[in-house]
Coordinates of C-alpha atoms and ligand atoms in Angstrom, one line a residue:
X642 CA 74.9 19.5 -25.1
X643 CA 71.3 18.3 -26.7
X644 CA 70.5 19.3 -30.0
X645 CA 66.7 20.2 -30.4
X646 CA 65.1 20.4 -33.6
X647 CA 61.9 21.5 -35.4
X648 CA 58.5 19.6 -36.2
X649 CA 58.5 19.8 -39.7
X650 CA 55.9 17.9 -42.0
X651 CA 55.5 15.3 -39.3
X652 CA 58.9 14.3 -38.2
X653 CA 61.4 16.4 -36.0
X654 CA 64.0 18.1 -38.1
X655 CA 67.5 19.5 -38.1
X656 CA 67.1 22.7 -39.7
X657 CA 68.0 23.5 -43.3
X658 CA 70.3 26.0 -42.8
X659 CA 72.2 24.2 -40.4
X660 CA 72.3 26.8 -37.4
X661 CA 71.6 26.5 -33.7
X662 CA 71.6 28.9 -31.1
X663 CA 72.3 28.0 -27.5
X664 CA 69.5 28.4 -24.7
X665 CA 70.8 29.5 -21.2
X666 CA 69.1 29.3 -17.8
X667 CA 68.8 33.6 -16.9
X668 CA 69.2 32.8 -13.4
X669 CA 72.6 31.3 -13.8
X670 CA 74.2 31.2 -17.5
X671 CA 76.5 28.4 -17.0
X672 CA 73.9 26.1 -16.9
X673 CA 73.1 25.7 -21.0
X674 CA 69.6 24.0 -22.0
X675 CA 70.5 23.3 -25.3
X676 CA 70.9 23.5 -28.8
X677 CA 67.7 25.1 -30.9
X678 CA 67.4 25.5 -34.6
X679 CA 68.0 29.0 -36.2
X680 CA 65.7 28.5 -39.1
X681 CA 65.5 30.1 -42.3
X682 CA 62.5 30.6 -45.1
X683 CA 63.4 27.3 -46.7
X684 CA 62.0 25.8 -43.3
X685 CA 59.2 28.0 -43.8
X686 CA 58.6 27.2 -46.4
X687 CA 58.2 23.2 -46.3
X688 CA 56.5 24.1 -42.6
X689 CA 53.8 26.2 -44.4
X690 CA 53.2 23.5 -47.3
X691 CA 52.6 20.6 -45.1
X692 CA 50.1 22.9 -43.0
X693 CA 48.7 23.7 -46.0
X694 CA 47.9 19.8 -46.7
X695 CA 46.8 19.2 -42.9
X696 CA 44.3 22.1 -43.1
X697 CA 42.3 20.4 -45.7
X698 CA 41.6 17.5 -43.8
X699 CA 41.7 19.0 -40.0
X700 CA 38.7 21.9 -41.8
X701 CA 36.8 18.3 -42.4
X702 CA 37.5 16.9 -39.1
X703 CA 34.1 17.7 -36.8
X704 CA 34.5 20.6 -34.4
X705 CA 33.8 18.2 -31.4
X706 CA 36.2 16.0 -32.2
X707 CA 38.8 18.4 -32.8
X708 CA 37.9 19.6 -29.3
X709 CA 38.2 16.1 -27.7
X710 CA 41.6 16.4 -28.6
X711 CA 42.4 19.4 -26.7
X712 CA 40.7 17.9 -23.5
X713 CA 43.3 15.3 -24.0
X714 CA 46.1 18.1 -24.2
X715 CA 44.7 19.4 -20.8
X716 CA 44.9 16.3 -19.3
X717 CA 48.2 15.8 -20.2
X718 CA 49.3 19.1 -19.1
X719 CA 47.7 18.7 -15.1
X720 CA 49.8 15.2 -15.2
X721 CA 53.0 17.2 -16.3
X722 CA 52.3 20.2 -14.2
X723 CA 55.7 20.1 -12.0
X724 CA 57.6 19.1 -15.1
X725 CA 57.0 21.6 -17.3
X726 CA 56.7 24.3 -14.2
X727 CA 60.4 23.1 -13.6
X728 CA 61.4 23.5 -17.1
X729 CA 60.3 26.2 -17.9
X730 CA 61.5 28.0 -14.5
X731 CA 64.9 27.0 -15.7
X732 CA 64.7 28.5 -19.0
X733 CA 62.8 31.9 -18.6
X734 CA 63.3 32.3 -14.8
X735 CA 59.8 33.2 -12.8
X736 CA 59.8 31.2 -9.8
X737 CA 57.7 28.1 -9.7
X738 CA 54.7 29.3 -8.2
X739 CA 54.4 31.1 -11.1
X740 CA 55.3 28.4 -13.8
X741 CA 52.9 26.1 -12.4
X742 CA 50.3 29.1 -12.9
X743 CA 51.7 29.8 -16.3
X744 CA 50.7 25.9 -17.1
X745 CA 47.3 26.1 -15.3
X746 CA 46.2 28.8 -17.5
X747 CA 47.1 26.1 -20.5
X748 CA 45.0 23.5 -18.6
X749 CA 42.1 26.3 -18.1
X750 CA 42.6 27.0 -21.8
X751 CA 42.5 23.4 -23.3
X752 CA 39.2 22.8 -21.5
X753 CA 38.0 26.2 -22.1
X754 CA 38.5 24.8 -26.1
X755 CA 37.5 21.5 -25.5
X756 CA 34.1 22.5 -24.4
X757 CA 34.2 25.3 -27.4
X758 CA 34.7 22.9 -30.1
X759 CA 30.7 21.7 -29.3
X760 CA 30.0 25.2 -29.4
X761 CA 31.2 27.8 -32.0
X762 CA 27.9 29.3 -32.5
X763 CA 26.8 31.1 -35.3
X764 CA 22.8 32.7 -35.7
X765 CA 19.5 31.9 -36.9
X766 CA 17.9 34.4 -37.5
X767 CA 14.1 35.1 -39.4
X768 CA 14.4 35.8 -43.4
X769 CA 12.2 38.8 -44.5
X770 CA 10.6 36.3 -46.9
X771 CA 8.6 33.6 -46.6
X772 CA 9.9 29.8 -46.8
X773 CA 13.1 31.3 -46.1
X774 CA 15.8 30.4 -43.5
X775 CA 18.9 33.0 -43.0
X776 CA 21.9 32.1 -41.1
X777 CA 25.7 32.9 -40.0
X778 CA 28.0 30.5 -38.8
X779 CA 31.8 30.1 -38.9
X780 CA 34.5 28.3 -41.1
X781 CA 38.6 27.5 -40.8
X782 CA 40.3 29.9 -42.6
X783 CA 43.7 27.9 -43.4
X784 CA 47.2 28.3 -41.9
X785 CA 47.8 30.6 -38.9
X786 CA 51.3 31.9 -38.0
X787 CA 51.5 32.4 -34.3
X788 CA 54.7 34.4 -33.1
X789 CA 55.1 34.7 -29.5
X790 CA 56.8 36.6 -26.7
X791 CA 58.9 34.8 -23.7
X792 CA 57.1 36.1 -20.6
X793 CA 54.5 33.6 -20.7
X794 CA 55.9 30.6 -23.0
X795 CA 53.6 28.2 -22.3
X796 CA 50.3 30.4 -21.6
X797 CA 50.3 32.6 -24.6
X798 CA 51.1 30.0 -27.1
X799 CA 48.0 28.5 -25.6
X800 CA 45.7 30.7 -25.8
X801 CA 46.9 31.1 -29.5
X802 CA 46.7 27.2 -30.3
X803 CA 44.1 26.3 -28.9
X804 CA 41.1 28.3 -30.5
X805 CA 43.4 28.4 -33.7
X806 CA 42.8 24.3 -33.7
X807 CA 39.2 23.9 -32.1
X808 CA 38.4 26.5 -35.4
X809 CA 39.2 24.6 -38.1
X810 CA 43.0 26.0 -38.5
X811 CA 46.4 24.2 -39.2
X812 CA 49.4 26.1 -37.2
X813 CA 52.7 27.0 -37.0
X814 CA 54.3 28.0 -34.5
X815 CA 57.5 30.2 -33.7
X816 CA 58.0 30.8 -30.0
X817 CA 60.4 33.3 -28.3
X818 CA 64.3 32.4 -28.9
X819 CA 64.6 33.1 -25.0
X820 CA 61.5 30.2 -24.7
X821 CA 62.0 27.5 -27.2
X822 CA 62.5 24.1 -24.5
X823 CA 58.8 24.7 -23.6
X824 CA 58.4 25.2 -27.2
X825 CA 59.0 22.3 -27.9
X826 CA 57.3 20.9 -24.9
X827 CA 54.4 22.0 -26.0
X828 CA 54.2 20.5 -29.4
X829 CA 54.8 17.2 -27.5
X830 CA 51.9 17.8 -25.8
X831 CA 50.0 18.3 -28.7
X832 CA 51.4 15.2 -30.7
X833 CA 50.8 12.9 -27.9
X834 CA 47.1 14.1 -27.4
X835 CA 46.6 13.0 -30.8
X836 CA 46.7 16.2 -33.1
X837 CA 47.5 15.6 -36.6
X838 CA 51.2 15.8 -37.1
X839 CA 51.0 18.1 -40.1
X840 CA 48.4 20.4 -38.2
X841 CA 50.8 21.4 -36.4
X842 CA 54.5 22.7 -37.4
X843 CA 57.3 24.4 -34.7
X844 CA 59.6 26.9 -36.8
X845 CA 62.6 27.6 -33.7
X846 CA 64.3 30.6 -34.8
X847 CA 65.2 34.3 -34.8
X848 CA 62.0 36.8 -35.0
X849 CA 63.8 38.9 -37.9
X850 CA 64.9 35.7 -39.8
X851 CA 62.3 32.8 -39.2
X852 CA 59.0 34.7 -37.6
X853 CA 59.4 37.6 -40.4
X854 CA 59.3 34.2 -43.1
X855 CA 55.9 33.2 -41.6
X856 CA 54.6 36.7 -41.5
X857 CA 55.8 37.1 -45.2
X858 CA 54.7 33.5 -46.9
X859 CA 51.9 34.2 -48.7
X860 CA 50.4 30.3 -47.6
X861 CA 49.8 31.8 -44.4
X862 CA 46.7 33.1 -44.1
X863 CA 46.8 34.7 -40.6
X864 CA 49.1 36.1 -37.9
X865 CA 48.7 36.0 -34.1
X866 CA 51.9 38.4 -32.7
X867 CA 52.2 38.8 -29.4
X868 CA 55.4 40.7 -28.6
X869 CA 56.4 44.3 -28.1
X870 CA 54.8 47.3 -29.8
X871 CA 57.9 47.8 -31.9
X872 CA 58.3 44.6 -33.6
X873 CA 54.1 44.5 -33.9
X874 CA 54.2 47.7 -36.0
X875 CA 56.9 45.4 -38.4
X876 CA 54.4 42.9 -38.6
X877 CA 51.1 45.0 -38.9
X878 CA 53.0 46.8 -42.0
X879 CA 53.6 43.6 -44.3
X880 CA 50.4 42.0 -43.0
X881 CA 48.4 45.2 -43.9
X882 CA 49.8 44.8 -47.3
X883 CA 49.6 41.3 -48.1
X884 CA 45.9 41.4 -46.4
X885 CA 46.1 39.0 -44.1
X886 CA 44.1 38.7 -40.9
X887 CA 46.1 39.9 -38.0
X888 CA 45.7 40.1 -34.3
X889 CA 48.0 41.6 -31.9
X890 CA 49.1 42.2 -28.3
X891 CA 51.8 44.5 -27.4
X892 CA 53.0 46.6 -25.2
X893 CA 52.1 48.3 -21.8
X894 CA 52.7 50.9 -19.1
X895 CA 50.1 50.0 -16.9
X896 CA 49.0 52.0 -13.5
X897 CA 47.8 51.3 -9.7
X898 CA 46.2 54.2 -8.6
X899 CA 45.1 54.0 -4.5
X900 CA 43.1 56.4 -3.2
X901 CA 42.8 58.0 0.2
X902 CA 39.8 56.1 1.2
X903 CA 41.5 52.4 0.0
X904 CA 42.3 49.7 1.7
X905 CA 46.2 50.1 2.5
X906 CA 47.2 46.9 3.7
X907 CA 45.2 45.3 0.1
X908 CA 46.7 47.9 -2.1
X909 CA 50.4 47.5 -0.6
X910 CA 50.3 43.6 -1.5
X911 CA 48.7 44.3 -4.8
X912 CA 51.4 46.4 -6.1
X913 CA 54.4 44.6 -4.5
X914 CA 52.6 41.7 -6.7
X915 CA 51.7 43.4 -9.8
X916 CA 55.5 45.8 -9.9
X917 CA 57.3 43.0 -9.0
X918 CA 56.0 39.4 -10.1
X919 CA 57.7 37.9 -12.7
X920 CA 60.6 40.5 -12.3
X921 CA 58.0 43.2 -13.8
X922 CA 57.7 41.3 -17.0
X923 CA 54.4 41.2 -17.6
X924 CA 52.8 43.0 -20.1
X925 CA 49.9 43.7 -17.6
X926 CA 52.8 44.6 -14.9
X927 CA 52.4 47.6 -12.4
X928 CA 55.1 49.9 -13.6
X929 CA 53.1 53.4 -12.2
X930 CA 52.0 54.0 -9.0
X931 CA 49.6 57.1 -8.7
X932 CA 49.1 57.7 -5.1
X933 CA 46.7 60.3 -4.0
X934 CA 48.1 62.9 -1.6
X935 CA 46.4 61.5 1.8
X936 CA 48.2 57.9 1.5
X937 CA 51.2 58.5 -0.5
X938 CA 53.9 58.7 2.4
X939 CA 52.6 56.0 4.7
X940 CA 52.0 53.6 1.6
X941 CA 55.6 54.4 0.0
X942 CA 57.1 53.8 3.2
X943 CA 55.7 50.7 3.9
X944 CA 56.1 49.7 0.0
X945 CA 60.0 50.4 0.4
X946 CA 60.2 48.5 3.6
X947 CA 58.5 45.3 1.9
X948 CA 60.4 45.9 -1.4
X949 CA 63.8 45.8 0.2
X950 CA 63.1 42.5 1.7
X951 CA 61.6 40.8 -1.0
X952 CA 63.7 37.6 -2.0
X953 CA 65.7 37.6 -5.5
X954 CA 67.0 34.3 -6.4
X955 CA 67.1 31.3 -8.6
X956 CA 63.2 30.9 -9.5
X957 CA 63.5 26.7 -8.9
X958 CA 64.2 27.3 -5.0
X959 CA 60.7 27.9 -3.5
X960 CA 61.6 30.7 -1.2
X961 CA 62.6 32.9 -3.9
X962 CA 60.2 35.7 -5.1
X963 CA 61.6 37.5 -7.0
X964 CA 63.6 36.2 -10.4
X965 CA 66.1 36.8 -12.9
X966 CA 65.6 39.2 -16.0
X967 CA 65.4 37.3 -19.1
X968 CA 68.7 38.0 -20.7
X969 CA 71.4 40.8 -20.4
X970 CA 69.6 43.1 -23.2
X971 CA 66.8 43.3 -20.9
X972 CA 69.2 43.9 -17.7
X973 CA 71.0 46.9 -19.7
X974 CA 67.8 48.3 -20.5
X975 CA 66.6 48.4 -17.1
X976 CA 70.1 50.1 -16.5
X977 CA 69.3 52.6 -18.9
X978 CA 66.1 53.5 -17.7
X979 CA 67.6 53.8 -14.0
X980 CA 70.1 56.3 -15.7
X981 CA 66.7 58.3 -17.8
X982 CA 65.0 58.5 -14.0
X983 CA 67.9 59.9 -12.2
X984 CA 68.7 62.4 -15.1
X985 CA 65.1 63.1 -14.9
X986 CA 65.4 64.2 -11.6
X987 CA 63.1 61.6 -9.5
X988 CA 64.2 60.2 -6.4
X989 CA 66.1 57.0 -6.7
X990 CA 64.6 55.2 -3.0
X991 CA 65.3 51.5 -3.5
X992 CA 67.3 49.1 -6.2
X993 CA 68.6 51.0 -8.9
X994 CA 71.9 48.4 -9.3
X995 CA 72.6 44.7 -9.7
X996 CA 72.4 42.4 -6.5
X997 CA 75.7 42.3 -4.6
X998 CA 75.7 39.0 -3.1
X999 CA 78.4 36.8 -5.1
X1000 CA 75.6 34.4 -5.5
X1001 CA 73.6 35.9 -8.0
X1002 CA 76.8 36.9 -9.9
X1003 CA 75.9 34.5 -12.8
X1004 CA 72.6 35.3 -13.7
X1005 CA 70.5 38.5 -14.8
X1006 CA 69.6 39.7 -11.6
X1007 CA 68.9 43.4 -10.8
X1008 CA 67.4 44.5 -7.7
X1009 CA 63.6 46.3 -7.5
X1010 CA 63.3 49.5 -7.8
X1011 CA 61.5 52.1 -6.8
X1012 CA 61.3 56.4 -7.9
X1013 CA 58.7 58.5 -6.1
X1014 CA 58.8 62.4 -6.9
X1015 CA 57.9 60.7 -11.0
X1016 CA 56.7 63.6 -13.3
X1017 CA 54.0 62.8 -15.4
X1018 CA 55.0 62.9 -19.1
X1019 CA 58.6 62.0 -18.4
X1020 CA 60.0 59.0 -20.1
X1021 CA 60.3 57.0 -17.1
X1022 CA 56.9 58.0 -16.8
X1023 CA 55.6 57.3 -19.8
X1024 CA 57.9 54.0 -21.8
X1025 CA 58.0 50.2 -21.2
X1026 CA 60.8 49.3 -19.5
X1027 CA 59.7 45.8 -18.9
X1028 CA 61.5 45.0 -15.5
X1029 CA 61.2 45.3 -11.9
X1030 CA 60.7 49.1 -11.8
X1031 CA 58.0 51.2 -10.2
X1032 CA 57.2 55.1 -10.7
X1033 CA 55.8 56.2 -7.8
X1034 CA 53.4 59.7 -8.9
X1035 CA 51.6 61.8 -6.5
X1036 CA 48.0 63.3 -7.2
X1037 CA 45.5 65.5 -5.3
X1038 CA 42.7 63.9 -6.9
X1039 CA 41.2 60.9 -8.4
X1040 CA 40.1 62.9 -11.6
X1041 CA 44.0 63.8 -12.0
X1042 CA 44.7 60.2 -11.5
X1043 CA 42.6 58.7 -14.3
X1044 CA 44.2 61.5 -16.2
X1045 CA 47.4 60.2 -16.1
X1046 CA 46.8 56.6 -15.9
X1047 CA 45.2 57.6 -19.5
X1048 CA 48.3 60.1 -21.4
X1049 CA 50.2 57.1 -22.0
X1050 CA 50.5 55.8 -25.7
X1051 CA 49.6 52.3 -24.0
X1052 CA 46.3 51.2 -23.0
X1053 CA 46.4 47.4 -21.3
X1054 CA 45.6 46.8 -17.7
X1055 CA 44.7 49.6 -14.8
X1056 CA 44.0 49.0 -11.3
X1057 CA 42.1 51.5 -8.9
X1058 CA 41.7 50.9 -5.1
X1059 CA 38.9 52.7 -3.4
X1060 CA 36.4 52.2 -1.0
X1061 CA 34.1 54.5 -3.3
X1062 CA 31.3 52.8 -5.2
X1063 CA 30.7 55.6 -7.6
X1064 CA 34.7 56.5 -8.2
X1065 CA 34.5 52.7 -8.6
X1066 CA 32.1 52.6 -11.7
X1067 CA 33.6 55.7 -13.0
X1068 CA 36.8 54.0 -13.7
X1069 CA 35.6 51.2 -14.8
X1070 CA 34.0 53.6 -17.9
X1071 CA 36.9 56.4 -17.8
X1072 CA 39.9 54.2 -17.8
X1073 CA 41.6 53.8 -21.0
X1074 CA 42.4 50.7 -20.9
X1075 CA 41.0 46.8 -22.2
X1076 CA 41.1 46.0 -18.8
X1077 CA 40.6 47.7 -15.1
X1078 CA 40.7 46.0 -11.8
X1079 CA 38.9 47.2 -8.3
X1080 CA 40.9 46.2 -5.4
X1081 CA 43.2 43.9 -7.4
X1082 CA 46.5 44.6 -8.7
X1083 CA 47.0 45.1 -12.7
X1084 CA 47.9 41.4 -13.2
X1085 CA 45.9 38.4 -13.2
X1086 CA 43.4 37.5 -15.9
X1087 CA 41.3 34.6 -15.9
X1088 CA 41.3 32.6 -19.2
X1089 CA 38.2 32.5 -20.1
X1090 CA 37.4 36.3 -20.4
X1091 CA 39.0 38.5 -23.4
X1092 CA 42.4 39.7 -23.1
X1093 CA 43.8 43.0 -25.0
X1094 CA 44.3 46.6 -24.8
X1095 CA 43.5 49.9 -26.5
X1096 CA 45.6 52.2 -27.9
X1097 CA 49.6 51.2 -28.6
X1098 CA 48.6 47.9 -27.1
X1099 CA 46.8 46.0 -29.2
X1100 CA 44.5 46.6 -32.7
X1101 CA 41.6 45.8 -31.5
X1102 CA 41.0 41.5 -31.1
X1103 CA 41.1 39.7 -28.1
X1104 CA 42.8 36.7 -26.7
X1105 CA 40.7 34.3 -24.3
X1106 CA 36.7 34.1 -23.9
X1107 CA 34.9 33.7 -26.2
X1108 CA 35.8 36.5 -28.3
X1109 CA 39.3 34.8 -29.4
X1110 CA 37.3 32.3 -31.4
X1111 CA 36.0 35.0 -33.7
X1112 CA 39.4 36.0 -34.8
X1113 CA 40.6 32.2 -35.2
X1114 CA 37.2 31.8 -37.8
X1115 CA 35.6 33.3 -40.6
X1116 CA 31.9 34.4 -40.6
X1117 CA 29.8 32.9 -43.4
X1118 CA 25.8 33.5 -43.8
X1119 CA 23.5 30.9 -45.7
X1120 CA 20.4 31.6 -46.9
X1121 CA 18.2 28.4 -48.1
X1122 CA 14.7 29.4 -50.2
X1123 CA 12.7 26.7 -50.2
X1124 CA 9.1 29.0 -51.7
X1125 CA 10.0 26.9 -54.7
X1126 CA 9.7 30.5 -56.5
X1127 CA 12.4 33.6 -57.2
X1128 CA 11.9 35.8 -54.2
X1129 CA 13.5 39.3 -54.6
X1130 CA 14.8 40.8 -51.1
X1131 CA 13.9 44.5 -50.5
X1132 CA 11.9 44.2 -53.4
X1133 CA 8.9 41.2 -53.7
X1134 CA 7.8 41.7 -50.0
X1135 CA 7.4 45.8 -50.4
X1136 CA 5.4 46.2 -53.0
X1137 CA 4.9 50.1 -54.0
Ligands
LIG2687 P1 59.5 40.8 -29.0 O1 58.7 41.8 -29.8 O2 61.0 41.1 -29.0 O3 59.4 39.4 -29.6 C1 58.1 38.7 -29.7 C2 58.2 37.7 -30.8 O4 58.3 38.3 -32.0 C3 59.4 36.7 -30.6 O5 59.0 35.4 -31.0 C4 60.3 37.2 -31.7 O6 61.2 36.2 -32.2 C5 59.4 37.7 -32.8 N1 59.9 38.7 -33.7 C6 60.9 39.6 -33.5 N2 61.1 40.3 -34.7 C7 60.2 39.8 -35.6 C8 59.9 40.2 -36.9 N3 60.5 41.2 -37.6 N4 58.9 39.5 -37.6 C9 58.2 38.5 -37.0 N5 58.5 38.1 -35.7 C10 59.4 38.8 -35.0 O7 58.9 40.7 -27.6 P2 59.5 40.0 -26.3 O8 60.7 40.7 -25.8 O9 59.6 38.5 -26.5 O10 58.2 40.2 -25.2 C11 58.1 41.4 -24.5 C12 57.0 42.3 -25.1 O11 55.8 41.6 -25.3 C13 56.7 43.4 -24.2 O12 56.6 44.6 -25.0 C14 55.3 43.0 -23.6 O13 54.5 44.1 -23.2 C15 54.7 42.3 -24.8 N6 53.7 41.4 -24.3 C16 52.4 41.7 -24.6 C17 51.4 40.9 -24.1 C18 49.9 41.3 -24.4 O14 49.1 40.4 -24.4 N7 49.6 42.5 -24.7 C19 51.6 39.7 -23.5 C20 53.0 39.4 -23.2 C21 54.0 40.3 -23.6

């Protein structure tokens, strides 16, 4: 079996406490990846004082050119597409169609940041005195921690990295324990693109052992979490009190609502993509679906007639469309919120067990699912279950629709198809969410706009766009007099 290691202070590492865990392939668990270091704080710790040493000169390294080494990284990625689609697909289990778009939002990324990195504006703006300039513009702020979840184990480490680096910042990087093959992928990437070696550090470990030692080390200066809302709450608490600068993205329970008027053919293959795409592990997944009282029986009955023919299988065999769960914690609790539903009293139409078929006996396969008759404000209704299983929710109107899309403690993604301009716009304002779709399923952001939720979801930063680059960079204003003289603002140019 191969042993991976960690990119330590410029060389790759066994780590120091001398612990591996073992990486499986979800769709069939006989297939082992590898080896991958449990880490502890002592690795931490040396990972945190050569990022410390590779900040100084990377802060003096001109933004352009720290930027020409992330169009590098995106070239590299669009030659190693397939390979690291492939990969990945072995070790996380989303078919390839969606691997390769899981790298392609890298690639969109990198040049996103390469272009940024000529950019990073700050103002000019006039002084209130004379012979006077005023200005803001940004500076590094030192070594980010960035912890990240396994749904998207290239994309999100990414859109982390990236604006971290093109601002100035050394990293270190923990991925998911479910991810850590394109982990360490990724760091190759970087490497070979030419990065710094001690700009960049990967910690491989467990979150409550090796990503609680970043979040803790007082070297590190800020945290980017992306995970679940339970284990951001962890980090937000120690961060709050050792002040550091912290952005996160949690979780979701994220609606479709179609309307009478909507396009039915549209809305039926937006929620068979946004339920269940990446086995409903997205954190932008469809996991309600409020149909209004017109629609609701034809749609559902064509939705269960698509649902029970959709595909499951191994992800690297291109007819499949529909994957494994990540690992068995995640099957059981899909199990247990099957069991919630039906004690809940909502009709069980579709899944609701694992796959039969002898075939899929060795991976983390569970069937999709489907409960109409949903009560709002049950807990089926209203918690992240984070797997392929939709809550079907009848309305009369579209104002009881946005009501409910908006009493969950979540606030990600929301989707609304109408034909209605004006309903339209007034979702677009009314939705709680960070982000609503017209006519598009809940999934699917583009990389360069920003990326976060409201509420439970997220506290208040944005991944992607432009507005990323803020968090990654610290504002600083300069004023240069040049009136030779002591000019008092507020005071010498309003004379009583
Ligand atoms: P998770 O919270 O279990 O783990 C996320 C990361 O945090 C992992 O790297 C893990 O090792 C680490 N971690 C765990 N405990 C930690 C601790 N005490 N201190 C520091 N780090 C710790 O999440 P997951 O199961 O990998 O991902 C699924 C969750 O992520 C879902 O809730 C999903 O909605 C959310 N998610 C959100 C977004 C978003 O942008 N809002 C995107 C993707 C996934």
């Amino acid at each position: 079996m191969k042993t991976f290691k960690n990119f330590i202070a410029g060389k790759w590492v066994a780590p120091a406490t001398g612990q591996y865990f073992e990486n499986r392939n979800p769709a069939d668990t006989t297939d082992v990846i590898g080896r991958f270091p449990l880490s502890g704080p002592e690795d931490v710790d040396r990972a945190v004082a050569s990022a410390q040493d590779g900040f100084e000169r990377w802060k003096r390294t001109p933004a352009p050119a720290r930027g020409d080494v992330l169009r590098r990284v995106g070239d590299l990625l669009t030659e190693r597409k397939e390979e690291i689609a492939d990969l990945m697909t072995r070790e996380m289990g989303k078919p390839l169609a969606e691997t390769r778009g899981d790298v392609q939002e890298g690639i969109d990324t990198a040049y996103y940041a390469a272009v940024e990195g000529r950019r990073l504006f700050g103002h000019t703006v006039p002084s209130e005195l004379r012979a006077k300039w005023a200005m803001s513009y940004r500076r590094p702020i030192g070594v980010a921690g960035l912890i990240t979840p396994f749904n998207f184990p290239l994309a999100i480490p990414t859109w982390k990295a990236f604006p971290a680096l093109v601002c100035g910042n050394a990293v270190i990087f923990k991925p998911a324990e479910d991810v850590p093959h394109t982990g360490t992928a990724f760091v190759e990437i970087l490497l070979e693109a030419g990065l710094p070696p001690d700009v960049i550090q990967l910690v491989h470990g467990a979150g409550e052992v090796a990503g609680k030692a970043i979040v803790e080390h007082p070297g590190v200066a800020l945290i980017s979490f992306t995970g679940s809302t339970e284990t951001g709450r962890i980090v937000g608490e120690t961060c709050g009190r050792m002040h550091k600068r912290l952005s996160l993205e949690m979780g979701g329970k994220n609606a479709q609502i179609v309307l009478d008027d909507a396009n039915l053919d549209l809305a039926l293959e937006g929620v068979l993509w946004g339920a269940f795409g990446t086995t409903g592990q997205r954190c932008t997944a469809t996991s309600r679906l409020i149909l209004q009282s017109g629609i609701h029986d034809e749609l559902l009955s064509r939705l269960l007639d698509r649902t029970r023919e959709l595909k499951l299988g191994d992800g690297r065999k291109e007819a499949t469309e529909v994957g494994p769960l990540i690992n068995e914690a995640a099957r059981e609790k899909v199990e247990r919120y099957v069991e919630i539903g039906v004690a809940e009293g909502a009709d069980l139409l579709c899944g609701g067990r694992r796959p039969e078929n002898g075939k899929l006996a060795d991976g983390y396969y569970y069937e999709p699912t489907i409960f109409a008759r949903v009560e709002a404000g049950s807990r089926l209704e209203q918690e992240e279950i984070f797997g392929p299983v939709l809550s079907v929710i009848r309305v009369e109107t579209p104002d009881e629709a946005f009501r409910i899309n908006n009493d969950v403690k979540y606030g990600l993604s929301s989707s609304l198809y109408t034909r209605d301009v004006e309903v339209a716009f007034r979702a677009l304002s009314d939705l709680d969410n960070g982000i609503t779709y017209i006519n598009a399923p809940t999934i699917g952001a583009e990389a360069h706009l920003p990326f976060g939720g409201v509420k439970a979801t997220g506290n208040g930063h944005r991944e992607g766009g432009w507005e990323v680059y803020e968090f990654f960079s610290e504002t600083k204003v300069g004023y240069v007099d040049f009136s030779g003289r002591l000019q008092r603002a507020q005071i010498d140019n309003y004379p009583t």
